[in-house]
Amino acid sequence: MSKIVNWLVIGVGDITRKRVLPAIAAHDRSRLRGIVTRSPAKAAPYGCPAYATLEEALRDPEIDAVYVGTPVALHARQTVAALQAGRAVLCEKPMAMNYPEARDMVAAARDTGQLFGVAYYRRLYPNLQRAKALLAAGAIGQPVFCQATSHSWVPPGIERDYWRFDPALAGGGPLYDIASHRIDLMNFLFGNPEQATGAASNAVHQYAVEDNATVLIEYPRGVRGMVDVRWHSKVERDEFRIVGTDGAVELTPLNSGRLTWPGGTEELPPHANLHYPLVAHFADALLDGTPLLSTGETALWTDWVTAKVAVRL
């Protein structure tokens, strides 16, 4: 492989347009080789070939890595196809529509020997890296509880034109869209979950997907996690805290980069483009063998937790 990662991006939606494509353009070890889209005009501003299908794009031998940025229903099929074609894959989250699909993706990566990552970019946040180091150093004693909330108001009516509200394309609502990030962070901090339960329902908005979900997770060494996500709160919350026997680590708001612990408050803001460190980290892993922080194997546990949540619509 050359010293540059040639990327194929599937889909030109909000995430790829606002974050992924700019990240590839800004990274000196990455280059955009092509885009798969049903609308070639969407690819025109990027000065690269546009392909109608993934199969057509994968005939280009120069493509090294594929970014899967499509609706969740397509993740498993597209990831497996790219891996089997000998390409590394970085897939958007959540990884799959369900746990069996996610297992198939991990199995395909194992069978082909290709690098497979999932876009849980918050693992790369400086404040999360610092929190993990503080926990390892015993800064708050024995961790016993972690709480994460993400509440916002998503007005009714928006779902009519947006795939994230179609269970056949998205899998679910806030459980899949925003709880997955927080579940993954708890797995990052505390290890593989041992038990999980939860409930999801429509309390206010009658979407085709749930408008709220609450998840409880049991981790090794007595740690319990709770994730609560809602699309019906007019009071916005983005809370993340870790409680230990001797103190707490507070990372609220989670996206602010602020971290407070018994030793003081630190400001560790994330990159302005949240996907830039993710793209750079994946390129380093592909070119230099740097261990990935978010792999198919680690992301599989988030799908395992999600599968334990009872959804009542």
Short mmCIF file of N, CA and C in Angstrom, two decimals, residues 7 10 64-68 75 78-84 87-92 105 114-118 282 286 292 294 296:
data_model
loop_
_atom_site.label_atom_id
_atom_site.label_comp_id
_atom_site.label_asym_id
_atom_site.label_seq_id
_atom_site.Cartn_x
_atom_site.Cartn_y
_atom_site.Cartn_z
N TRP A 7 -9.74 6.60 -0.25
CA TRP A 7 -11.04 6.32 0.34
C TRP A 7 -12.16 6.27 -0.71
N ILE A 10 -19.43 5.82 0.78
CA ILE A 10 -20.77 5.42 0.32
C ILE A 10 -21.80 6.33 0.97
N ASP A 64 -8.45 1.72 -1.17
CA ASP A 64 -7.90 1.03 -0.01
C ASP A 64 -8.92 0.83 1.10
N ALA A 65 -9.75 1.85 1.32
CA ALA A 65 -10.68 1.83 2.47
C ALA A 65 -12.04 2.36 2.04
N VAL A 66 -13.06 1.83 2.68
CA VAL A 66 -14.44 2.21 2.37
C VAL A 66 -15.08 2.78 3.64
N TYR A 67 -15.67 3.97 3.50
CA TYR A 67 -16.45 4.55 4.60
C TYR A 67 -17.92 4.32 4.30
N VAL A 68 -18.58 3.54 5.14
CA VAL A 68 -20.00 3.22 4.96
C VAL A 68 -20.81 4.25 5.71
N HIS A 75 -25.80 -1.20 6.28
CA HIS A 75 -24.45 -1.34 6.83
C HIS A 75 -23.88 -2.75 6.67
N GLN A 78 -23.23 -3.83 2.88
CA GLN A 78 -22.16 -3.07 2.24
C GLN A 78 -20.81 -3.34 2.90
N THR A 79 -20.80 -3.47 4.21
CA THR A 79 -19.55 -3.75 4.91
C THR A 79 -18.99 -5.11 4.52
N VAL A 80 -19.85 -6.12 4.52
CA VAL A 80 -19.40 -7.47 4.17
C VAL A 80 -18.89 -7.51 2.73
N ALA A 81 -19.59 -6.84 1.82
CA ALA A 81 -19.17 -6.83 0.41
C ALA A 81 -17.80 -6.18 0.26
N ALA A 82 -17.57 -5.07 0.95
CA ALA A 82 -16.29 -4.38 0.84
C ALA A 82 -15.17 -5.20 1.47
N LEU A 83 -15.43 -5.80 2.61
CA LEU A 83 -14.41 -6.64 3.26
C LEU A 83 -14.05 -7.82 2.38
N GLN A 84 -15.05 -8.45 1.80
CA GLN A 84 -14.79 -9.61 0.94
C GLN A 84 -14.10 -9.23 -0.35
N ARG A 87 -11.07 -4.82 0.97
CA ARG A 87 -10.93 -3.44 1.40
C ARG A 87 -11.13 -3.33 2.91
N ALA A 88 -10.41 -2.40 3.52
CA ALA A 88 -10.66 -2.04 4.91
C ALA A 88 -11.97 -1.26 4.96
N VAL A 89 -12.66 -1.33 6.10
CA VAL A 89 -13.97 -0.67 6.21
C VAL A 89 -14.05 0.10 7.53
N LEU A 90 -14.51 1.34 7.42
CA LEU A 90 -14.91 2.13 8.58
C LEU A 90 -16.40 2.41 8.41
N CYS A 91 -17.21 1.87 9.32
CA CYS A 91 -18.67 1.91 9.18
C CYS A 91 -19.27 2.88 10.19
N GLU A 92 -20.26 3.63 9.74
CA GLU A 92 -20.98 4.51 10.67
C GLU A 92 -21.68 3.68 11.75
N MET A 105 -20.82 -9.21 10.38
CA MET A 105 -19.82 -8.22 9.95
C MET A 105 -18.46 -8.51 10.59
N GLN A 114 -9.26 -8.28 7.00
CA GLN A 114 -9.28 -6.85 6.70
C GLN A 114 -9.56 -6.03 7.96
N LEU A 115 -9.04 -4.81 7.97
CA LEU A 115 -9.27 -3.89 9.08
C LEU A 115 -10.73 -3.43 9.06
N PHE A 116 -11.38 -3.47 10.22
CA PHE A 116 -12.79 -3.10 10.32
C PHE A 116 -13.00 -2.26 11.56
N GLY A 117 -13.40 -1.02 11.35
CA GLY A 117 -13.68 -0.11 12.45
C GLY A 117 -15.10 0.42 12.39
N VAL A 118 -15.59 0.90 13.53
CA VAL A 118 -16.93 1.48 13.63
C VAL A 118 -16.78 2.89 14.20
N PHE A 282 -7.95 5.94 11.80
CA PHE A 282 -8.14 4.76 10.96
C PHE A 282 -7.03 4.68 9.91
N LEU A 286 -4.35 1.66 9.36
CA LEU A 286 -4.19 0.96 8.09
C LEU A 286 -2.75 1.05 7.57
N LEU A 292 -6.65 0.01 16.56
CA LEU A 292 -7.89 0.78 16.52
C LEU A 292 -8.54 0.81 17.90
N SER A 294 -11.83 1.69 18.23
CA SER A 294 -13.21 1.22 18.02
C SER A 294 -13.22 0.24 16.86
N GLY A 296 -14.77 -3.60 15.08
CA GLY A 296 -16.01 -4.36 14.99
C GLY A 296 -16.26 -5.15 16.25
#
